Coordinates of C-alpha atoms in Angstrom, one line a residue:
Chain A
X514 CA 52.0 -19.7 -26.5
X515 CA 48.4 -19.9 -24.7
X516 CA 47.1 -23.1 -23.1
X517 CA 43.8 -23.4 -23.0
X518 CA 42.2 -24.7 -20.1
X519 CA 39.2 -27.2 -20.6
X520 CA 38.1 -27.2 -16.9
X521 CA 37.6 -23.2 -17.2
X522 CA 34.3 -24.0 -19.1
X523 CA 32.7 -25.5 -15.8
X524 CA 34.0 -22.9 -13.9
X525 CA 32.5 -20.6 -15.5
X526 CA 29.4 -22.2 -15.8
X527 CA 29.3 -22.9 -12.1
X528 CA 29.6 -19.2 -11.3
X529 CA 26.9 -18.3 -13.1
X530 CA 28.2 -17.7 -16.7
X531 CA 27.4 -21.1 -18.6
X532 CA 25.6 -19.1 -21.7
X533 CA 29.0 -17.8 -22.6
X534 CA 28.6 -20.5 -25.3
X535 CA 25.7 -19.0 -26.7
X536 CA 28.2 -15.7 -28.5
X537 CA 28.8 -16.1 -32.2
X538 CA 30.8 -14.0 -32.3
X539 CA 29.2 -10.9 -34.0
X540 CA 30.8 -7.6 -32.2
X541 CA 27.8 -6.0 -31.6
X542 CA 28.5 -5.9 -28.2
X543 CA 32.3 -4.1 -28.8
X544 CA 30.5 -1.7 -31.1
X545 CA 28.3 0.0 -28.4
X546 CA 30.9 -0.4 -25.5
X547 CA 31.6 2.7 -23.9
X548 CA 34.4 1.2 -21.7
X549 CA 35.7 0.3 -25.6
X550 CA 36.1 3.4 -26.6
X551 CA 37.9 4.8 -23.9
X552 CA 40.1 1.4 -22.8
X553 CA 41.8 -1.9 -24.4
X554 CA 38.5 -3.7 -23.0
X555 CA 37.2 -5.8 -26.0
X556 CA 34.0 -7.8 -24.8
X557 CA 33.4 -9.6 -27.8
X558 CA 37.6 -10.7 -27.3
X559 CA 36.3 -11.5 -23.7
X560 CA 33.4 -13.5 -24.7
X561 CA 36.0 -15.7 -27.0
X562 CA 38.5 -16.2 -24.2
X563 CA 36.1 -17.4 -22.1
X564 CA 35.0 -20.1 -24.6
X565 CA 38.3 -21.2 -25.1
X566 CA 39.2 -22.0 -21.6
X567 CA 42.1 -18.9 -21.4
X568 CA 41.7 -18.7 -17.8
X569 CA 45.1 -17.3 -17.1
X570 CA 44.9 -14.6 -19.5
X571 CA 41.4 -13.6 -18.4
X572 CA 41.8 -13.7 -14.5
X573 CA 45.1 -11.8 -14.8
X574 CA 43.8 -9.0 -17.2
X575 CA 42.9 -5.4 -16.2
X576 CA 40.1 -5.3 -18.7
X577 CA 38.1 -7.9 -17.0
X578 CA 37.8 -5.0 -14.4
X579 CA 36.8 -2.2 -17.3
X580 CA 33.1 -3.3 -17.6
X581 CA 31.2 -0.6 -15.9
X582 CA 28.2 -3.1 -15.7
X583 CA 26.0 -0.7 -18.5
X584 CA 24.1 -3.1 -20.0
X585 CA 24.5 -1.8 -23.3
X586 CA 25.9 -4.6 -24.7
X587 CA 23.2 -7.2 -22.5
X588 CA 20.6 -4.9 -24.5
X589 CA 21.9 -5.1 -28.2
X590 CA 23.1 -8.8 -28.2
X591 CA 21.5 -10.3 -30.9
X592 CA 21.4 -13.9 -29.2
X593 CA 20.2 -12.6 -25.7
X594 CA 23.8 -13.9 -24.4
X595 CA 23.7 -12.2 -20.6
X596 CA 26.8 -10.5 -20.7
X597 CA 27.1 -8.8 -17.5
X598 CA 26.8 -12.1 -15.7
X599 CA 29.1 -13.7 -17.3
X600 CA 31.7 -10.9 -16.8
X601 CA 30.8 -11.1 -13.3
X602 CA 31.0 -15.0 -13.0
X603 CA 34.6 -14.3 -14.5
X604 CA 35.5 -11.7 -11.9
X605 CA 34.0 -13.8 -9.1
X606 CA 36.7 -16.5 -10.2
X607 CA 39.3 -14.2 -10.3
X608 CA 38.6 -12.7 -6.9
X609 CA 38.5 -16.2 -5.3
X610 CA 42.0 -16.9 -7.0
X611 CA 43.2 -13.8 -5.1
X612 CA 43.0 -11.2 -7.8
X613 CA 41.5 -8.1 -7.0
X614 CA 42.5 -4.6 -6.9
X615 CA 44.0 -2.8 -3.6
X616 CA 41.0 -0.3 -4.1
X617 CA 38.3 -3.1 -4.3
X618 CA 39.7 -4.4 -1.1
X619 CA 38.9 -1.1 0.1
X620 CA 35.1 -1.3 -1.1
X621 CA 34.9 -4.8 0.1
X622 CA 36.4 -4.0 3.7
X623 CA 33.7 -1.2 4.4
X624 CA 30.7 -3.5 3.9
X625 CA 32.6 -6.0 6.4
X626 CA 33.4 -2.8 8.8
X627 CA 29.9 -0.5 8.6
X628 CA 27.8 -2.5 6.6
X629 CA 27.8 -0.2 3.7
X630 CA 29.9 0.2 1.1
X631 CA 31.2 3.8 2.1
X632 CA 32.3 5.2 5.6
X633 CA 30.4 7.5 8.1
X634 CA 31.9 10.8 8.3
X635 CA 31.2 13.0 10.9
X636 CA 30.6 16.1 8.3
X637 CA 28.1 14.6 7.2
X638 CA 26.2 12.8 10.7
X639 CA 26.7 16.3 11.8
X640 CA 24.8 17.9 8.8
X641 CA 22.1 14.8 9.2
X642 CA 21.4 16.2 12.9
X643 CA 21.0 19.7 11.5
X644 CA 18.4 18.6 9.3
X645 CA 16.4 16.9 11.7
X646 CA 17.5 13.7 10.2
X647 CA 18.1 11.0 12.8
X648 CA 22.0 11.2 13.4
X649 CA 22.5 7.8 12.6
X650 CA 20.4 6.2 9.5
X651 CA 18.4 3.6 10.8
X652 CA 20.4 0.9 9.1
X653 CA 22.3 -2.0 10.7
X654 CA 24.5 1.1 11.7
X655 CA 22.1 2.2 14.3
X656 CA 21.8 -2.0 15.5
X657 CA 24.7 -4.0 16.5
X658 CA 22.6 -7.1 16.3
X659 CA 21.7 -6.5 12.6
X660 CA 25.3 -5.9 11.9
X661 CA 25.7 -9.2 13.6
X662 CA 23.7 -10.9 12.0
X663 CA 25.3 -9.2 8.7
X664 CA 28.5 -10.3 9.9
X665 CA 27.1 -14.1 9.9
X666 CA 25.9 -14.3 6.1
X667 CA 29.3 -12.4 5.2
X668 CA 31.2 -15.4 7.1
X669 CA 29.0 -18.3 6.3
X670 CA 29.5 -17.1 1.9
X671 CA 33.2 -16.6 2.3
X672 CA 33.3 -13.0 2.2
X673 CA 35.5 -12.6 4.5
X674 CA 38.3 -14.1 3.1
X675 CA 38.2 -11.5 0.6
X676 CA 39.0 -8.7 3.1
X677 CA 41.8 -10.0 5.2
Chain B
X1309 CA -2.1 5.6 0.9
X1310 CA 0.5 4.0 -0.8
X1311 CA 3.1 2.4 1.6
X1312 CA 6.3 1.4 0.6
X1313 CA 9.7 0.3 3.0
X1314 CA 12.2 3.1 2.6
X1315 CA 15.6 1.3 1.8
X1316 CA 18.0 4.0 1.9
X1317 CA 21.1 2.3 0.6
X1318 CA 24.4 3.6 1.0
X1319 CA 25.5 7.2 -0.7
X1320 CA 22.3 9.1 0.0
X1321 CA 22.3 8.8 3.4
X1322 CA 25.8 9.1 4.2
X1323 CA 27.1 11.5 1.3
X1324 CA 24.0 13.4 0.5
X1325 CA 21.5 13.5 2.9
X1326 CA 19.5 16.0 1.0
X1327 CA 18.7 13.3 -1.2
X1328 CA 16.9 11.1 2.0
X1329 CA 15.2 14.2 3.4
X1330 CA 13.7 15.3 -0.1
X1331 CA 12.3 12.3 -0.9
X1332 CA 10.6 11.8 2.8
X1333 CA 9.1 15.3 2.1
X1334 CA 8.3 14.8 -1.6
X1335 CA 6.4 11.4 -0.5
X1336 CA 5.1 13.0 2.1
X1337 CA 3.5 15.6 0.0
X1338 CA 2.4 12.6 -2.6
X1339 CA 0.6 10.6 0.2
X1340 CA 2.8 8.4 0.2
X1341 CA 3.6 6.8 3.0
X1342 CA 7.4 5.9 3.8
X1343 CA 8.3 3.3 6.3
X1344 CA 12.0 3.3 7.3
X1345 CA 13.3 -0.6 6.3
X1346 CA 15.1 -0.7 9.6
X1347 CA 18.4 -2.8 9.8
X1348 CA 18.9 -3.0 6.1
X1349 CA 22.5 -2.7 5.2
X1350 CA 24.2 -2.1 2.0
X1351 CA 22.0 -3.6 -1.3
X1352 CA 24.9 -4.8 -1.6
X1353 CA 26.4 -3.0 -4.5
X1354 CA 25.9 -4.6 -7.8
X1355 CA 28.8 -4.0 -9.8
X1356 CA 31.4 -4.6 -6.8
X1357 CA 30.2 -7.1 -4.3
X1358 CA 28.0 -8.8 -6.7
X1359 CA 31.9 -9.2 -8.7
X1360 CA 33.6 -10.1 -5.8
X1361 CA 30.9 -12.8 -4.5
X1362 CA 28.0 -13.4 -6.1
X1363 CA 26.9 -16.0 -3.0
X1364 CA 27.2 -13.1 -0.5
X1365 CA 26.0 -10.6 -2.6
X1366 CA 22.7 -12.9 -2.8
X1367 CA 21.9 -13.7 0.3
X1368 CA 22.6 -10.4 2.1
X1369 CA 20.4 -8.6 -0.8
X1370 CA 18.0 -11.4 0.9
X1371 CA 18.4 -10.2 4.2
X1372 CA 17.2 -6.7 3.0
X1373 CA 14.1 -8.4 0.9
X1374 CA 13.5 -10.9 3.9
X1375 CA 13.2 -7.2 6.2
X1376 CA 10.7 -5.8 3.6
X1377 CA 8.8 -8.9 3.1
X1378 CA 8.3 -9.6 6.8
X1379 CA 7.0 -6.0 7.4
X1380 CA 4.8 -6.5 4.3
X1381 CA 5.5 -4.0 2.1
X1382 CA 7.1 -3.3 -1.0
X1383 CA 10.6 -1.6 -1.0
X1384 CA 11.4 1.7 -2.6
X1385 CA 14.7 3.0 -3.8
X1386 CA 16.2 5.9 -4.6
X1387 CA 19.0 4.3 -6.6
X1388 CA 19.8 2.4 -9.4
X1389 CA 22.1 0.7 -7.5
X1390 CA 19.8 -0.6 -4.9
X1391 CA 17.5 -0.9 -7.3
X1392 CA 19.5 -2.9 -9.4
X1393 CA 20.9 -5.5 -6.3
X1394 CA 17.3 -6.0 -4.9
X1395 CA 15.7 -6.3 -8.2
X1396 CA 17.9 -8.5 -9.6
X1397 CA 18.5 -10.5 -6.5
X1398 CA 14.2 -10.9 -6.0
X1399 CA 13.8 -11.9 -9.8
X1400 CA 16.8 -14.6 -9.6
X1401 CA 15.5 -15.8 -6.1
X1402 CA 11.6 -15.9 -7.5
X1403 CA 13.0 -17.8 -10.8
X1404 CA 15.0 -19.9 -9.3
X1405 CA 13.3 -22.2 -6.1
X1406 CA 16.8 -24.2 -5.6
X1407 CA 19.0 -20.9 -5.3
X1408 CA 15.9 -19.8 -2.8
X1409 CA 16.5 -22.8 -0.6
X1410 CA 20.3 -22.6 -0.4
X1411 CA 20.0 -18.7 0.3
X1412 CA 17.3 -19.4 3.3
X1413 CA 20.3 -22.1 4.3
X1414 CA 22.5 -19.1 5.0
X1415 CA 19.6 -17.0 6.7
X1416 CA 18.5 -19.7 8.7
X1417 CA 21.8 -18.5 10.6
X1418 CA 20.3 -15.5 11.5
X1419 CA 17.1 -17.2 12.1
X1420 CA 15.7 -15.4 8.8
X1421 CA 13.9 -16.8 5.9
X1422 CA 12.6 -14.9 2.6
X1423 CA 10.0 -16.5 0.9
X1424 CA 10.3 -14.8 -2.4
X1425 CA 7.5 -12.2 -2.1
X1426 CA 9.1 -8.8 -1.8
X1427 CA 8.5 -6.2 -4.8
X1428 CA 11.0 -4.1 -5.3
X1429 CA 10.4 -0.5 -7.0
X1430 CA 12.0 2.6 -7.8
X1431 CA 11.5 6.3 -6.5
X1432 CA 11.1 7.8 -10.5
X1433 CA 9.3 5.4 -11.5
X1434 CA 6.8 5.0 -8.7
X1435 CA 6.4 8.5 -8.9
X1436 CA 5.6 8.1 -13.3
X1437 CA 3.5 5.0 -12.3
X1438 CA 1.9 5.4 -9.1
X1439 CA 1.3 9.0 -8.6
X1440 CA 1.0 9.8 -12.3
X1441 CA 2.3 13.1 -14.1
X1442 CA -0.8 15.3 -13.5
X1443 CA -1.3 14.9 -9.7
X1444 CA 2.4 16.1 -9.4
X1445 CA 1.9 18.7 -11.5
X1446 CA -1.3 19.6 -9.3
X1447 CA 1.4 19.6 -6.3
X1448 CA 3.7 22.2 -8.0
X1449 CA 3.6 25.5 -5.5
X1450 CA 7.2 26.7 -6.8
X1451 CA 7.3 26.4 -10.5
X1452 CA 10.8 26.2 -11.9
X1453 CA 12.1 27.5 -15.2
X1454 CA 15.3 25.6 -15.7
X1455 CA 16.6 24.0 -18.6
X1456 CA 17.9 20.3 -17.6
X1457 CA 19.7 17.8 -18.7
X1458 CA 17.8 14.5 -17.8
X1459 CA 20.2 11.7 -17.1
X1460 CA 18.4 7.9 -16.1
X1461 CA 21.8 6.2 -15.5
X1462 CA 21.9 2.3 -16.4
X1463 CA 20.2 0.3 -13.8
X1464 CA 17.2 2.1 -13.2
X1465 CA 16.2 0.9 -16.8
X1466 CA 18.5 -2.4 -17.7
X1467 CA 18.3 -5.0 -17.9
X1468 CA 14.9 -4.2 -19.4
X1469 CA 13.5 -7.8 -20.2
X1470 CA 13.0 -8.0 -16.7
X1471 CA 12.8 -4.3 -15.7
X1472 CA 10.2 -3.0 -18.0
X1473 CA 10.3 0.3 -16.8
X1474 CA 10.7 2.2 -20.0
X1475 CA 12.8 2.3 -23.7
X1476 CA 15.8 1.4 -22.3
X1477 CA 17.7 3.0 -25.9
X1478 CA 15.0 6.3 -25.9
X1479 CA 13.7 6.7 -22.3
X1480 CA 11.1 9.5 -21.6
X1481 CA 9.6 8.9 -18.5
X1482 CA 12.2 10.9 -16.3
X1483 CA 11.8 14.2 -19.1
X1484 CA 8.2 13.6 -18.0
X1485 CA 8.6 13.8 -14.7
X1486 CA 11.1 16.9 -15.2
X1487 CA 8.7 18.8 -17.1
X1488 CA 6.1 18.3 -14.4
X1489 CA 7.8 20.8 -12.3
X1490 CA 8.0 23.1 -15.0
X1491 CA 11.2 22.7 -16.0
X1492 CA 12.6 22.2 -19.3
X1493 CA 14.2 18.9 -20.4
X1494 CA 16.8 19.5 -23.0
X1495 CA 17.6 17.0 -25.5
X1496 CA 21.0 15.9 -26.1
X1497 CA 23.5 13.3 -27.8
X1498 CA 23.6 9.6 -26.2
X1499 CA 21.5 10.5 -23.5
X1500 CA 21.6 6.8 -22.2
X1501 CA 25.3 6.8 -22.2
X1502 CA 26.7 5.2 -18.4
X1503 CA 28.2 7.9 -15.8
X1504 CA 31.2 6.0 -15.8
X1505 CA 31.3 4.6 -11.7
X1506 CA 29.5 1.5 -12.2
X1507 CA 31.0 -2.0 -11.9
X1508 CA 34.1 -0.7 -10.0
X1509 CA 35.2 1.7 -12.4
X1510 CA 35.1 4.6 -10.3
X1511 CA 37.4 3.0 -7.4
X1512 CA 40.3 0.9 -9.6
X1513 CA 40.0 3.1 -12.6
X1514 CA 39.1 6.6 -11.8
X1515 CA 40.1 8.2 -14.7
X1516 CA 38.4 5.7 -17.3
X1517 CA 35.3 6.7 -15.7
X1518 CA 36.2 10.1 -15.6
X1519 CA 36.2 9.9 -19.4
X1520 CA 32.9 8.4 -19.0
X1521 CA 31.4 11.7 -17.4
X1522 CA 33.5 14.0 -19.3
X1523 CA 31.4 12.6 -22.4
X1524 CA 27.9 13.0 -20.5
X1525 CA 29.0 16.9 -19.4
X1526 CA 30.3 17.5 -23.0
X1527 CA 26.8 16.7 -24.3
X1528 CA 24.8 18.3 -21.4
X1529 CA 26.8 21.3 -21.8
X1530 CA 25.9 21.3 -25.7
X1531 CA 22.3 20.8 -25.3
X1532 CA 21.9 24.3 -23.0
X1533 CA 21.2 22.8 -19.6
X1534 CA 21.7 24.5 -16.8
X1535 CA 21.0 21.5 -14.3
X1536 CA 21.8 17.6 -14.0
X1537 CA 18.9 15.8 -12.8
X1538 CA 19.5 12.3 -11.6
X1539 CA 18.0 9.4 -9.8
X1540 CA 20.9 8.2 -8.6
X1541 CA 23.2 9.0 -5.6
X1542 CA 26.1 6.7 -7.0
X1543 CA 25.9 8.7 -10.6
X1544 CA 25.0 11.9 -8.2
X1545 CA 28.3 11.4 -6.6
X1546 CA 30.2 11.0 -10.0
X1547 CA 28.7 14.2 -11.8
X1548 CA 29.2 16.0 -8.7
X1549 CA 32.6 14.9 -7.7
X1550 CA 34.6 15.1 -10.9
X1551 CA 33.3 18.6 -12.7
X1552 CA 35.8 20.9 -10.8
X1553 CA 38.1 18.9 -11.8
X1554 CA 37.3 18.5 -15.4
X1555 CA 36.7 22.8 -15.7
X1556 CA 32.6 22.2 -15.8
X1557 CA 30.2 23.4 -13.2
X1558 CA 27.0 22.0 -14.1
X1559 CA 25.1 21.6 -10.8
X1560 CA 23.8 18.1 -9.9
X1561 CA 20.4 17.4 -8.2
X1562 CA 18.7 14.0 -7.7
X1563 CA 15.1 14.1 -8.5
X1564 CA 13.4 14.1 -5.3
X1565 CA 15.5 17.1 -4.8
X1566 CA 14.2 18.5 -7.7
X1567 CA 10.6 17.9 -6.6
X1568 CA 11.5 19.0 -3.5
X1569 CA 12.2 22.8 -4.7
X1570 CA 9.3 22.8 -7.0
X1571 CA 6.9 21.8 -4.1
X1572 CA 8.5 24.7 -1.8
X1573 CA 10.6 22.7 0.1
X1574 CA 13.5 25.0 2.5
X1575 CA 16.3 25.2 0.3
X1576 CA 18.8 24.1 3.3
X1577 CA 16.6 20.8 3.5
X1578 CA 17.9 20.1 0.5
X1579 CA 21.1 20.1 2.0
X1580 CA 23.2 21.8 -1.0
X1581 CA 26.4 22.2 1.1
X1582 CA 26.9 18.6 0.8
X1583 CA 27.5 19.0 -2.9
X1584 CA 31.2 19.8 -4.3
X1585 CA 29.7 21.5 -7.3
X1586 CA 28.5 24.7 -6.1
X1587 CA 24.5 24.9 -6.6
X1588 CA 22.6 28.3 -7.2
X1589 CA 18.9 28.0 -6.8

């Protein structure tokens, strides 16, 4: 037995996915899905969920988090429905209800730590030297105060609740 | 010249710095001039962050614009998913004045503010659209004779009703820009088809996207090429990282790279040792 949940719709349209209720429903978006043929991820069966307000079954599902963000589907929809954003207004609700994936974490913890999504290794400073590169990119890695000031807009949107 | 801010992002630098140092030399050699976007951080990533929280994934993409904007230049990327972030991030914030004015809220912090003017433009196609196929090929001191497998990736091109960069189903500009060096662009099955690493595949489903590239390598294998030519670190990383593993061993080159040989760049400049799939030039 599902419930829907009628406050999901403003949720959703809050975070950014409020023409959800533009979808009739025609499957051309499962049909060029290259997530679909390789995964249970059905974005059409998404698209539906989100309309009727199945919030638990959505934020607790894996194949919210199969999307690889193609577009292929954004580009095909026959009523210009902006898919992507809506699957990322539904993953932005999950997140802040404490669902997210261990390796996610991961991603999210570097951009708090370095400022970039993926660590500094020293192969690879050391092979930036040999190039004549400078050592360290001249990113907020190379300027504490940028990285502070990083830090601050992380804070100030929440973000860091996410990595703790 | 042309000036653009260099916004190096986030693999290229710190995973395959041949990528960075082709690119300063290819511009270099295109009159263009490159100006490091100093203190930029991560875009940040589109398919992750921008899931996780779209309000931090805004306004720290507006940092990076607010950097550019305030040295007055446009910025240039050499990845579609920088490309994507800042793109995105400028159209929404240019669209939309009340989203503007709660993102300048948060910079205000930081004692920033982006008023909404930063262009935002891609390596491949400033290259297409700036410089123009024939003064690159009038560039071309190395000739090369390889057959290639083109592959544009997903951002770079979509979504197109605000990109506008090229056919986002039948793309050519990237085959152009291939076959300026003299090498040959083969054609292939579903040659649009994703890598596989966006939106937080790669990280919390590896081998979905694994199935993803295995798809890509069975086509680019059919189709004769020798090469993968990319304009993206992120999809650079996944081609590269995943062939041994699959039993292929097609090597992977971004295009500045590319350029970079065909305009006689020093082979170790190209820094082929940071690749896991062995190259041979």
């Amino acid at each position: 037995m599902v419930t829907p949940n009628p406050d999901f719709a403003r949720q959703i349209a809050e975070a950014g996915g409020e023409e959800v209720k533009m979808c009739f429903q025609c499957g051309t978006c499962t049909a060029g899905c290259p997530s679909g043929r390789q995964t249970s991820y059905r974005v059409r069966k998404l698209m539906r969920m989100a309309q009727l307000g199945l919030k638990d079954e959505i934020v607790n599902s894996e194949e919210l988090w199969e999307c690889s963000t193609c577009y292929t589907c954004v580009e095909r929809c026959p009523r210009q429905v902006p898919i992507v954003d809506i699957v990322i207004a539904l993953r932005n609700i999950a997140v802040s209800e404490g669902h997210m994936f261990d390796a996610h974490k991961k991603t999210a913890q570097n951009l708090a730590k370095f400022g970039h999504t993926v660590s500094v290794s020293d192969k690879v400073s050391a092979l930036r030297k040999e190039m004549g590169l400078p050592e360290v990119p001249p990113t907020v890695l190379a300027n504490a105060a940028a990285k502070a000031d990083l830090d601050k807009i992380l804070k100030a949107t929440g973000f860091c609740k996410i990595v703790e | 010249m042309a000036k653009y801010a260099f916004f190096l992002g986030c693999i290229a630098p710190l995973r395959y710095p041949g990528i960075e140092k082709s690119t300063r030399e290819v511009c270099k050699a295109l009159d263009i001039e490159l100006v490091d976007l100093k203190d930029a951080s991560c875009c940040p990533a589109p398919g992750v962050i921008r899931a996780f929280n779209k309000k931090t994934w805004l306004a720290a993409a507006a940092r990076n614009l607010a950097l550019a904007e305030k040295a007055g230049l446009p910025i240039v990327t050499i990845c579609n998913g920088c490309y994507g972030s800042l793109f995105d991030a400028a159209h929404e914030l240019k669209e939309n004045p009340a989203l503007l004015k709660e993102v300048n809220g948060i910079l205000a912090q930081v004692g920033m503010e982006y008023k909404g003017t930063t262009v935002v433009r891609h390596f491949a196609e400033v290259l297409y659209n700036e410089v123009g196929v024939d003064k690159i090929k009038a560039k071309i001191t190395n000739p090369l004779s390889y057959k290639v497998a083109a592959f544009y990736g997903c951002h770079f091109l979509k979504p197109s009703g605000i990109k506008n960069v090229d056919d986002p189903e039948n793309p050519h500009i990237l085959d152009d820009l291939i076959e300026a060096t003299g090498a040959k662009s083969m054609p292939r099955q579903n040659k649009t088809l994703c890598c596989g690493a966006g939106g937080g595949l790669k990280a919390a489903f590896g081998d979905v996207a694994k199935k993803f590239t295995q798809t890509n390598l069975e086509n680019m294998k059919a189709s004769g090429a020798q090469y993968i030519i990319d304009v993206c670190p992120f999809c650079h990383l996944q081609f590269d990282g995943v062939q041994k593993e699959l039993g292929y061993s097609i090597p992977v080159l971004h295009l500045s790279q590319l350029m970079g040989l065909a305009m006689g760049m020093n082979a170790k400049d190209l820094a082929l040792s940071a690749h896991v799939t062995p190259v041979t030039l």
